[in-house]
Tab-separated table of C-alpha atoms in Angstrom:
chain	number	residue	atom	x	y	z
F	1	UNK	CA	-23.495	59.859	140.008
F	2	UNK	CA	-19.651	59.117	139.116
F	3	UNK	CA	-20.237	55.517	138.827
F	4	UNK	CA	-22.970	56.048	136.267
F	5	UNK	CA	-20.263	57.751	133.824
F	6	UNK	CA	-19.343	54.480	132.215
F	7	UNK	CA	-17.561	56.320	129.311
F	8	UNK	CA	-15.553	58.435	131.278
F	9	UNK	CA	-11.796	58.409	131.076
F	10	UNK	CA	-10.471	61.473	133.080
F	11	UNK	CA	-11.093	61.328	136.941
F	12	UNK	CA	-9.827	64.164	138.968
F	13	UNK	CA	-10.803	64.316	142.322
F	14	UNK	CA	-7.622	66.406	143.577
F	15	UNK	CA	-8.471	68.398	146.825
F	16	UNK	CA	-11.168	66.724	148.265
F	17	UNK	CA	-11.269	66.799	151.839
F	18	UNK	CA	-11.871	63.788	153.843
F	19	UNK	CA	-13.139	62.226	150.417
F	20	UNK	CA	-15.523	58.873	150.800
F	21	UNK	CA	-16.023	56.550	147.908
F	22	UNK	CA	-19.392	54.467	147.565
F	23	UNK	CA	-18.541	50.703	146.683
F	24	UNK	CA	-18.939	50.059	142.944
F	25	UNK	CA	-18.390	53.300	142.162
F	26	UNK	CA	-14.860	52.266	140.551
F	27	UNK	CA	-16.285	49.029	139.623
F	28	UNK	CA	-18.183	50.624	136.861
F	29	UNK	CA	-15.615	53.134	135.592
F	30	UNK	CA	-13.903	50.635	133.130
F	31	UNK	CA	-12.856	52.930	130.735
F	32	UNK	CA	-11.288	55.409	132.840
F	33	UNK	CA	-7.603	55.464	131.468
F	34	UNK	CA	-6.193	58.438	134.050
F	35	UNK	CA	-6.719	59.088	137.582
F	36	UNK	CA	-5.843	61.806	140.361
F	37	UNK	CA	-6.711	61.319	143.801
F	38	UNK	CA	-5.477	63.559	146.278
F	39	UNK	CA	-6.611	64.745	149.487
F	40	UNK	CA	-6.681	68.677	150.657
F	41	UNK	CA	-4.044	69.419	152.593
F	42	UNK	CA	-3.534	67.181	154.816
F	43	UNK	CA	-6.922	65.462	155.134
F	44	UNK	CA	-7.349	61.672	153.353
F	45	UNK	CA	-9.377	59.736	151.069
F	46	UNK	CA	-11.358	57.273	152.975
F	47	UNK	CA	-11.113	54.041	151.170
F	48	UNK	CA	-12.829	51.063	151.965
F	49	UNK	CA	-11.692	47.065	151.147
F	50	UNK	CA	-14.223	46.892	148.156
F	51	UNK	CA	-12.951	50.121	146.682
F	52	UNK	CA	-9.385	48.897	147.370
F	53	UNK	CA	-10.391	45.424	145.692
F	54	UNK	CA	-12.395	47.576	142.307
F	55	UNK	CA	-9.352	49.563	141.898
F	56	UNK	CA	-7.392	46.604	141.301
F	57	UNK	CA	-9.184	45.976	138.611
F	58	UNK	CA	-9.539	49.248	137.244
F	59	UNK	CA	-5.851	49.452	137.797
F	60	UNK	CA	-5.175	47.240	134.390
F	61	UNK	CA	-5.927	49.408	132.386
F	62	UNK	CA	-4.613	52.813	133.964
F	63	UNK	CA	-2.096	55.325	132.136
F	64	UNK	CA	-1.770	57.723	134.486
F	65	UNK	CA	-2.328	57.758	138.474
F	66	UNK	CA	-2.263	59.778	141.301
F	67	UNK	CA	-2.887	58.009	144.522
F	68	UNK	CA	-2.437	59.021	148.524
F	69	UNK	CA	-2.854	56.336	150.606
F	70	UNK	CA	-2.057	58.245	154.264
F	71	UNK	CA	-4.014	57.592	157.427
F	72	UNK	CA	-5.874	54.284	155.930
F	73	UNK	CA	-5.147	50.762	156.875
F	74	UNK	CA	-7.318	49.488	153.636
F	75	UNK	CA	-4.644	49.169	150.527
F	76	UNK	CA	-4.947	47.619	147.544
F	77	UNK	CA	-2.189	44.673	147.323
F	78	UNK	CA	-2.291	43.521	143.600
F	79	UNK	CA	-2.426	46.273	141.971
F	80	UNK	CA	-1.364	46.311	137.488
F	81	UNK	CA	1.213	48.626	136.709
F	82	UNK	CA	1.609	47.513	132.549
F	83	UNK	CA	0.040	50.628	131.129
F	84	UNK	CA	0.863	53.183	133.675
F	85	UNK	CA	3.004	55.600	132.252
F	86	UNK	CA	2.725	58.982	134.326
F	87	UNK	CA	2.297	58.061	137.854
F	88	UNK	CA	2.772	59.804	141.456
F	89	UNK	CA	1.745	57.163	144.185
F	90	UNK	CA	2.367	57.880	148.131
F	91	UNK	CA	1.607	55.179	150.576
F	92	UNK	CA	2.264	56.236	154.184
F	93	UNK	CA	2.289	59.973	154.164
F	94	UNK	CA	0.889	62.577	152.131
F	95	UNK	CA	2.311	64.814	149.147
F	96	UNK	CA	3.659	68.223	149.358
F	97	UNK	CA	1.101	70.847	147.839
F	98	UNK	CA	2.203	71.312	144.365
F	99	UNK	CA	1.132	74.815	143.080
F	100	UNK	CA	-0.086	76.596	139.541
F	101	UNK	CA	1.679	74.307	136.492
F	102	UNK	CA	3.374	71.978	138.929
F	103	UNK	CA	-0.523	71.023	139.963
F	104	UNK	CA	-0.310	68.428	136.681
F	105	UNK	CA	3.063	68.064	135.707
F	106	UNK	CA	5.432	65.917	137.564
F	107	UNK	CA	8.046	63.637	137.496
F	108	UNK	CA	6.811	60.036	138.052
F	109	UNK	CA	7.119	59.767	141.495
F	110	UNK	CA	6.969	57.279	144.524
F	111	UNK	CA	6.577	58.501	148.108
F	112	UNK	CA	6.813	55.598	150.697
F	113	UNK	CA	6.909	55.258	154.106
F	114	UNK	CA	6.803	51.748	155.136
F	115	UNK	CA	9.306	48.551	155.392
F	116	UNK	CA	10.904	46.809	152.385
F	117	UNK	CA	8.184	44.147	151.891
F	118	UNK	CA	5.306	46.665	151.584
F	119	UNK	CA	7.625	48.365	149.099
F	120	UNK	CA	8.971	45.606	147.283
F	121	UNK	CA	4.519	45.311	146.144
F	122	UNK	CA	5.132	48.520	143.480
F	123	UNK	CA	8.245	47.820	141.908
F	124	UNK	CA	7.553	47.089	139.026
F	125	UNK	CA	6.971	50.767	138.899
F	126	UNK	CA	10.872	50.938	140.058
F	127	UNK	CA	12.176	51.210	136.428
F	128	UNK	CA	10.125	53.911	135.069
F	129	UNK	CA	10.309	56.211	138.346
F	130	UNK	CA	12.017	59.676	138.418
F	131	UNK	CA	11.681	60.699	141.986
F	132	UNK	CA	12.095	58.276	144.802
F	133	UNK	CA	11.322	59.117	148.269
F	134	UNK	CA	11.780	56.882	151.061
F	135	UNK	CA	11.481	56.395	154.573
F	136	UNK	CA	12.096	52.686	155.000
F	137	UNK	CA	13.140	51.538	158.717
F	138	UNK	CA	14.034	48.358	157.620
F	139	UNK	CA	16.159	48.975	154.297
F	140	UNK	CA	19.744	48.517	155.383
F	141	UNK	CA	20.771	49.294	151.856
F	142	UNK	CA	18.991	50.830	148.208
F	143	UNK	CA	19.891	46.478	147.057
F	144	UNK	CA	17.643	45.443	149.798
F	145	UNK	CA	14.404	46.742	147.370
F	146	UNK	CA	15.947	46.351	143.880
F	147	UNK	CA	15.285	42.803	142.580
F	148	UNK	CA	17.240	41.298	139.521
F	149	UNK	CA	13.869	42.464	137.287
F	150	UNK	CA	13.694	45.727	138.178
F	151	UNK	CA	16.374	48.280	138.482
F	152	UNK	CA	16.043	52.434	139.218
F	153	UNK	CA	17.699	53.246	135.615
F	154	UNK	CA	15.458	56.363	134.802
F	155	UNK	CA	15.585	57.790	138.589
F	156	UNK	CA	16.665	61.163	139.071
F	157	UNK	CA	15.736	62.784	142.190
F	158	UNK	CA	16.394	60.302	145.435
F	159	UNK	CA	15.452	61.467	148.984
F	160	UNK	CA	16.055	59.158	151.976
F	161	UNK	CA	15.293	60.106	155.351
F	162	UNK	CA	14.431	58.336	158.822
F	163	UNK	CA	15.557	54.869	157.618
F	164	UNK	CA	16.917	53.394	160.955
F	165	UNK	CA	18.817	50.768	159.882
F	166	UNK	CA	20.779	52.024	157.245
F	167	UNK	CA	24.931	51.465	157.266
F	168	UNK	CA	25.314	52.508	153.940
F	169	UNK	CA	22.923	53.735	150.949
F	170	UNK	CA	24.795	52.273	147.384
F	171	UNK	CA	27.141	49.643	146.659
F	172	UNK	CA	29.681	50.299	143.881
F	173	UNK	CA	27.050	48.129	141.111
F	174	UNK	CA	24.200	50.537	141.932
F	175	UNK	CA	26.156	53.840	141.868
F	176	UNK	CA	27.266	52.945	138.082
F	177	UNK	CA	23.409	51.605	137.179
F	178	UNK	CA	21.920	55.045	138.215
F	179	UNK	CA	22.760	56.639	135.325
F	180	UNK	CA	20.086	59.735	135.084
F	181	UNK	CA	20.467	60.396	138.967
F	182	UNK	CA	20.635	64.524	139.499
F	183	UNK	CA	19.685	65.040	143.016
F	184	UNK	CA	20.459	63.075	145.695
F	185	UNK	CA	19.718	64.004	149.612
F	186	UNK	CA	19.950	61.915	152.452
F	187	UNK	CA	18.753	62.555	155.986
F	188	UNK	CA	18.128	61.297	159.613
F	189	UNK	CA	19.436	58.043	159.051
F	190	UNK	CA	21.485	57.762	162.271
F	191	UNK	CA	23.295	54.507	162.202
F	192	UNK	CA	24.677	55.011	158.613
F	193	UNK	CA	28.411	55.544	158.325
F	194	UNK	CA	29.277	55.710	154.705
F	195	UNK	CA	27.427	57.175	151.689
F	196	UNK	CA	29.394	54.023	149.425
F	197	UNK	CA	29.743	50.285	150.663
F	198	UNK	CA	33.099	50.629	153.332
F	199	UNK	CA	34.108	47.366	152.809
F	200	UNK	CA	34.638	48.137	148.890
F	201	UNK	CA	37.760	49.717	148.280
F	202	UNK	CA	38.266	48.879	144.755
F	203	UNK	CA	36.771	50.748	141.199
F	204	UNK	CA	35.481	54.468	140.662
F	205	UNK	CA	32.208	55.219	141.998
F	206	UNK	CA	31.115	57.641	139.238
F	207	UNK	CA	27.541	59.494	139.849
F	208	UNK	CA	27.637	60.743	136.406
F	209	UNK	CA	24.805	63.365	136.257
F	210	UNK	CA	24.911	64.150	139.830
F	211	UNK	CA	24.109	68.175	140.048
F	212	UNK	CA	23.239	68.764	143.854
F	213	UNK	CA	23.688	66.259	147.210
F	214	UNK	CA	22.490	67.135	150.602
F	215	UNK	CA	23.829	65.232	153.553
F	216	UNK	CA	21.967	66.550	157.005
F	217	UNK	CA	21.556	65.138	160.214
F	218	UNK	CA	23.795	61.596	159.785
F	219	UNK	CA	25.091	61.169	163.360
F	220	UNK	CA	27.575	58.648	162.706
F	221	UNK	CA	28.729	58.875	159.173
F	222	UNK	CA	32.905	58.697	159.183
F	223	UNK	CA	32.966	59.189	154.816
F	224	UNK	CA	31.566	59.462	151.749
F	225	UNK	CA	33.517	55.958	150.845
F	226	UNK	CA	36.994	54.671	150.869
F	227	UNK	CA	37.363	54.586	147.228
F	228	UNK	CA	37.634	56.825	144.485
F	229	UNK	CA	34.315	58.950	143.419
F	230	UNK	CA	34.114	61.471	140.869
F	231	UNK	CA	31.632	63.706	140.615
F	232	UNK	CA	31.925	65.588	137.236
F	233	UNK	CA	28.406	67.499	137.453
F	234	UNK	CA	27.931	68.123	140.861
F	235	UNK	CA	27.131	71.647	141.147
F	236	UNK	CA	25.612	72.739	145.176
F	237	UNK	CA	26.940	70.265	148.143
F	238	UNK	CA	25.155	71.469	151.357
F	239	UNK	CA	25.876	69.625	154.772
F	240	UNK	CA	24.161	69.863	158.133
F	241	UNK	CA	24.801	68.180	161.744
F	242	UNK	CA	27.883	65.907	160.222
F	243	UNK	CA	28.911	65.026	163.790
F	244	UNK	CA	31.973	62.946	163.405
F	245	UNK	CA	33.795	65.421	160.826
F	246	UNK	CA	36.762	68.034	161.739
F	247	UNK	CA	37.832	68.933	157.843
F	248	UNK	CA	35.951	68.765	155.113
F	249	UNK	CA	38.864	68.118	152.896
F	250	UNK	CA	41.634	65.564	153.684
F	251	UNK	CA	44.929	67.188	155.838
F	252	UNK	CA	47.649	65.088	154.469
F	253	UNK	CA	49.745	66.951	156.831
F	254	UNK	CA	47.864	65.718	159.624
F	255	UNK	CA	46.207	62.327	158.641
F	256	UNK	CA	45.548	61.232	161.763
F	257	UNK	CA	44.451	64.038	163.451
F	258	UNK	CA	41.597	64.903	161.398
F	259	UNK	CA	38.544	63.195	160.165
F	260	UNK	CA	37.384	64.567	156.779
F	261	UNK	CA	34.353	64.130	155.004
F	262	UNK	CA	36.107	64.115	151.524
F	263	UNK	CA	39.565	62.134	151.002
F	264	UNK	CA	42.229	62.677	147.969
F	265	UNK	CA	40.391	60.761	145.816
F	266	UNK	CA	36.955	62.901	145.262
F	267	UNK	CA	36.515	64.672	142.448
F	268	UNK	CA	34.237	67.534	141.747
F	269	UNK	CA	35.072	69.882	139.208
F	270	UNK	CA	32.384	72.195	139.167
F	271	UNK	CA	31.072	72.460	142.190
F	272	UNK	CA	29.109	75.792	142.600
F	273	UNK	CA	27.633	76.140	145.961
F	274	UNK	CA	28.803	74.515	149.149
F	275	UNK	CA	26.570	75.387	152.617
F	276	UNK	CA	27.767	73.598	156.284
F	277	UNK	CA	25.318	74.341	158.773
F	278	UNK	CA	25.779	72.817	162.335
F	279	UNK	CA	29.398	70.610	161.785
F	280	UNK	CA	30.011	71.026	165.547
F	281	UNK	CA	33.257	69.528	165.528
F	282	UNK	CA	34.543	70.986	162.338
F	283	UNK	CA	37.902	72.956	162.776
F	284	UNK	CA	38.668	73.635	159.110
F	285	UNK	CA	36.937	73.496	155.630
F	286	UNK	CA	40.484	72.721	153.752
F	287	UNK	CA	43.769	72.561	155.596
F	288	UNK	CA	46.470	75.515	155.292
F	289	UNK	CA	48.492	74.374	152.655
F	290	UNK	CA	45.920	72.772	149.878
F	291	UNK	CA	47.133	70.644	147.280
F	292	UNK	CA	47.210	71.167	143.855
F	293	UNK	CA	44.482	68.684	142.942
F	294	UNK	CA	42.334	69.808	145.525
F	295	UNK	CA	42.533	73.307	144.248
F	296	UNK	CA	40.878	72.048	140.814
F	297	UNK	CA	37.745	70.734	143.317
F	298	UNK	CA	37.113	74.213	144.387
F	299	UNK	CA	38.191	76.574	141.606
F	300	UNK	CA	34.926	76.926	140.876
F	301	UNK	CA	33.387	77.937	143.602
F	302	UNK	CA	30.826	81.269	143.673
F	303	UNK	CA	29.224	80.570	146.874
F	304	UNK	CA	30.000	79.848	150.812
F	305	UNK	CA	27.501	79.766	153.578
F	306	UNK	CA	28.830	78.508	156.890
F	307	UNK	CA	26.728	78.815	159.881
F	308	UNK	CA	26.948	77.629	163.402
F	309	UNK	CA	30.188	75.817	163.460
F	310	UNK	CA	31.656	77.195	166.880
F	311	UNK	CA	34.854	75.257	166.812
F	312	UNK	CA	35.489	76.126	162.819
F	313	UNK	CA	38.808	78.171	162.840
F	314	UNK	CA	39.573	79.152	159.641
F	315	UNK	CA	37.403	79.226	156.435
F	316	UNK	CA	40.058	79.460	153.934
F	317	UNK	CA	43.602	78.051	153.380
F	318	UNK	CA	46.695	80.129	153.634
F	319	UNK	CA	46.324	82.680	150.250
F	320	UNK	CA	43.077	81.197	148.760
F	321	UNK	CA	43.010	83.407	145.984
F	322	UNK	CA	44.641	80.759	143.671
F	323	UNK	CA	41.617	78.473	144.931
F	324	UNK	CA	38.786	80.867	144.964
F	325	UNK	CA	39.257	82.814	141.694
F	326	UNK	CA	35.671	82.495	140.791
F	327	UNK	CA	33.867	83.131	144.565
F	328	UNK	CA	31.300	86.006	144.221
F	329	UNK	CA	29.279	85.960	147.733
F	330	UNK	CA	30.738	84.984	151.210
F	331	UNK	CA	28.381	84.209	154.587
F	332	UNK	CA	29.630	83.130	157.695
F	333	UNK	CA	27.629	83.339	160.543
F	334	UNK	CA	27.721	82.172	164.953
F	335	UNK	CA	31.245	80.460	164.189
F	336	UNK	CA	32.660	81.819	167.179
F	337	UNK	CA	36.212	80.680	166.667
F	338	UNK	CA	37.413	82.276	163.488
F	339	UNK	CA	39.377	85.502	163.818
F	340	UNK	CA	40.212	86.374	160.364
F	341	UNK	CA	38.561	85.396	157.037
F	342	UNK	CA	41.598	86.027	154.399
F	343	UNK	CA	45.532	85.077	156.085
F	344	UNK	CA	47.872	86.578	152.685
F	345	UNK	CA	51.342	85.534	153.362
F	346	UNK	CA	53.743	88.224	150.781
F	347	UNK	CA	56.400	86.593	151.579
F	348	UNK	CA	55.175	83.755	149.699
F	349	UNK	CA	53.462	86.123	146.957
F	350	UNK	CA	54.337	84.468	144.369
F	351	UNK	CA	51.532	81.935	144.549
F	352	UNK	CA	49.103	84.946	144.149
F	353	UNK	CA	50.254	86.663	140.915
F	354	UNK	CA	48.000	87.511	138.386
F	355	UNK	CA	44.923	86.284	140.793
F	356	UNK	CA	41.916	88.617	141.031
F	357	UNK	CA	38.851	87.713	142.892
F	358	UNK	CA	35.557	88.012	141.538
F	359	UNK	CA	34.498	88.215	145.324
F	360	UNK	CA	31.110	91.025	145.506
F	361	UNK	CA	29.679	90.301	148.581
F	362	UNK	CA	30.889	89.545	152.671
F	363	UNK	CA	28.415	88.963	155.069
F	364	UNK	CA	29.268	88.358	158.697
F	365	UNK	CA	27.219	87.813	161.969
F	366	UNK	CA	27.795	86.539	165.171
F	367	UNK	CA	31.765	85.938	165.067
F	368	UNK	CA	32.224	86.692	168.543
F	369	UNK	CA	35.900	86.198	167.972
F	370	UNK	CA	36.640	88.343	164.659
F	371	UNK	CA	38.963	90.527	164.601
F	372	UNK	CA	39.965	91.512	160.877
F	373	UNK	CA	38.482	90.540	157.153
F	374	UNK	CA	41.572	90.436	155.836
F	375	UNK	CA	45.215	90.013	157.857
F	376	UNK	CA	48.448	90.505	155.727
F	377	UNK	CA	52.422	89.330	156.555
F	378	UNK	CA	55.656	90.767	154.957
F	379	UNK	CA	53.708	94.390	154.029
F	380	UNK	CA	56.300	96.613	154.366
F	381	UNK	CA	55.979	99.308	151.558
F	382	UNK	CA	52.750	101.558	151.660
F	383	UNK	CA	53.158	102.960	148.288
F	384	UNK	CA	52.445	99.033	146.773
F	385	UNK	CA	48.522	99.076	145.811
F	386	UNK	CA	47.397	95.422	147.105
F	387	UNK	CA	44.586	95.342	144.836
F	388	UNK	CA	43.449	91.686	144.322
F	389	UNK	CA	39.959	92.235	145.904
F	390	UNK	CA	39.205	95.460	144.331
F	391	UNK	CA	35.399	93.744	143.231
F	392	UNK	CA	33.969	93.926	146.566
F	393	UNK	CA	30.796	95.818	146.623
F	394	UNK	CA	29.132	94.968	149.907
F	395	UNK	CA	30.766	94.414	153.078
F	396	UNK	CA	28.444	93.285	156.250
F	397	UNK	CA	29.605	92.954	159.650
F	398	UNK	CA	27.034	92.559	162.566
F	399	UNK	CA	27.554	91.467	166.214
F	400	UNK	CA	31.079	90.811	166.216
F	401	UNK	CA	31.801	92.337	169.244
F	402	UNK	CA	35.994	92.054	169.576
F	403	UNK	CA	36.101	93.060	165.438
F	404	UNK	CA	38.450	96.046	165.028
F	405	UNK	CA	39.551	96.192	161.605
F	406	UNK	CA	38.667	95.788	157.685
F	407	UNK	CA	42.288	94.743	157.255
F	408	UNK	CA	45.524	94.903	158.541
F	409	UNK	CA	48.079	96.219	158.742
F	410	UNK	CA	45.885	99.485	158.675
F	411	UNK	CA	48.807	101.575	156.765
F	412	UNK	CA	49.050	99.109	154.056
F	413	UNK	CA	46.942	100.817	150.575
F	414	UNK	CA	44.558	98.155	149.988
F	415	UNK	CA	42.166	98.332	147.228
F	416	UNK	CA	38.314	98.437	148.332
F	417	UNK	CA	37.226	101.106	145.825
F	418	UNK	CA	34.467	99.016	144.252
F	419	UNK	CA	32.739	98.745	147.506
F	420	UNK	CA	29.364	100.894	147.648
F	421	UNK	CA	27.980	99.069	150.875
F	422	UNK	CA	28.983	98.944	153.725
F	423	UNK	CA	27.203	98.086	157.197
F	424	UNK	CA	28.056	97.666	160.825
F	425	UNK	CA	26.690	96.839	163.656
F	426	UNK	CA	27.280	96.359	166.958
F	427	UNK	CA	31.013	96.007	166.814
F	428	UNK	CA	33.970	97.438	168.648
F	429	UNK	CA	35.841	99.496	165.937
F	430	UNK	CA	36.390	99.627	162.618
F	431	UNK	CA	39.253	101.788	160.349
């Protein structure tokens, strides 16, 4: 019946299950200008050689195309990609299920699982993509599938995951050429070691639009790159199962002693949001005594979530307030190591003048080894009204089982009045 629609130009056969196409059905469609194909769920469109070999052809004169080609060893090879302007093409594994308004409008998008050859077939679709995802075992590098012809200048959202080979995703060319990228997230690529080229250790690597990075699961990554990188726009950095890191930010004090993920050089300005989740190894997030220009990379901050870093000591520096003037909500949960959240020296109060936190919200769980929020040196006069936390609304404090105290020392008059929740459980004592 389709085939007999000669005039049509609109094909949507989204949601099919276990869809099967007669041969010459395609063959006959040659004024069909868009076309979405995409299976239910996770079932697949059943296509045979001839209907691989018809859409060829129909492909010349295409505009827009969505295509699954998951579970099927017949693929079209020569496909025409002139006229195609609004595209989302996976080859290898299926879509995620896009929802209400998302259902028909996307970024132009290329899903691939696969090695570089296969790849290398589409890119002349490379220059007018927006979201890249790729699971490529054989890619030891992005340059290994970006020809002199076609570049990824209009990408903006880049997932990698699973690619076995990779040492090291960008070189310092490709991080300047991708000038629209916004999200970047890299995954369970086990051999890499560096987000950057190591063996470059000259120019700025500037990601210039860069808004939010994940990094999970990248077993024996030792940097982000040995050279300078700025990140003016990154706004949420979230990290997972970094095995090789003990700081996330560089301890000049103790160079050689600690392996941090981000060295003097990296700059992020307004950066937002930062999660860790699983850093095994990690001792500290910034070292005691944090340096000026490293207090510029944080100053910004509203959010922390740490979870399950069992050898994490500390969370902040020595008096963070200077660093943390704009944090709103605090999480920490199964770090088993940290005793205290906030160490305020007033001996050295000086560095804390005219400081006061926007902090709302503490949540803690699982710190089998916490025994105050906030510990204070050189309080020696009760009548002084420590009052630069006085914004906290919501304290949580669940299954710390050697906790005792919200602060101490317990006679010094320390401002909480703002707070209007406040929850326990499961802990020793609290005054």
């Amino acid at each position: 019946m389709i085939g007999m629609l000669k005039k049509l130009k609109l094909l949507d056969l989204t949601g099919c299950f276990d869809l099967r196409i007669d041969d010459g059905v395609f063959k006959n469609l040659d004024s069909l200008e868009e076309l979405y194909m995409r299976a239910y769920e996770y079932g697949r469109i059943m296509f045979t050689d001839a209907n691989c070999d018809e859409l060829e052809i129909l492909s010349r004169e295409l505009f827009a195309l969505e295509l699954e080609f998951f579970k099927n060893k017949a693929r079209p090879k020569k496909m025409s990609f002139e006229k195609l302007e609004s595209f989302r093409i996976s080859i290898g594994c299926p879509f995620e299920e896009l929802k209400g308004d998302k259902k028909y409008s996307f970024k132009n998008t290329i899903k691939f699982v696969g090695n570089c050859n296969e790849l290398l077939e589409i890119s002349e679709l490379f220059e007018k993509t927006e979201k890249l995802d790729l699971h490529v075992n054989d890619m030891k590098h992005l340059e290994n599938i970006v020809s002199m012809h076609h570049s990824f200048s209009n990408l903006k959202v880049l997932y990698v995951s699973g690619c076995k080979e990779l040492t090291y995703l960008f070189t310092v060319a490709m991080v300047n050429s991708l000038k629209n990228l916004e999200r970047l997230e890299v995954s369970y690529c086990h051999v890499m070691r560096t987000l950057v080229d190591e063996d470059c250790t000259v120019g700025v690597i500037r990601f210039r639009k860069l808004n939010f990075m994940y990094l999970g699961d990248l077993q024996n990554m030792v940097s982000l790159c040995r050279t300078v990188i700025e990140l003016p726009e990154l706004v949420e950095l979230s990290l997972f199962r970094l095995l090789n890191f003990t700081s996330i930010s560089l301890d000049s004090s103790n160079p050689g002693g600690i392996q941090s993920l981000l060295n003097k050089e990296v700059v992020i300005p307004k950066l937002e949001k930062l999660n860790i989740w699983d850093m095994e190894k990690l001792k500290q997030i910034w070292p005691c005594r944090i340096p000026n220009v490293e207090k510029n990379n944080v100053s910004m901050l509203r959010k922390i979530v740490v979870e399950r870093c069992d050898c994490l000591m500390s969370i902040f520096p020595n008096n963070p307030l200077p660093m943390l003037n704009n944090l709103e909500e605090l999480t920490v949960v199964w770090c088993g190591s940290i005793e205290v959240l906030f160490n305020i020296d007033f001996e050295t109060i000086s560095e804390m003048d005219g400081y006061i936190s926007r902090l709302r919200s503490i949540k803690v769980k699982y710190l089998n080894n916490l025994k105050e929020i906030w510990r204070m040196r050189g309080v020696n006069n009760s009548n002084i009204l420590i009052n630069g936390f006085q914004g906290v609304q919501s304290i949580t404090i669940c299954y710390c089982k050697r906790f005792k105290d919200i602060f101490t020392p317990v006679t010094a008059n320390f401002d909480l009045s703002a707070v209007i929740n406040y929850d326990t459980k499961e802990v020793f004592r609290v005054i």
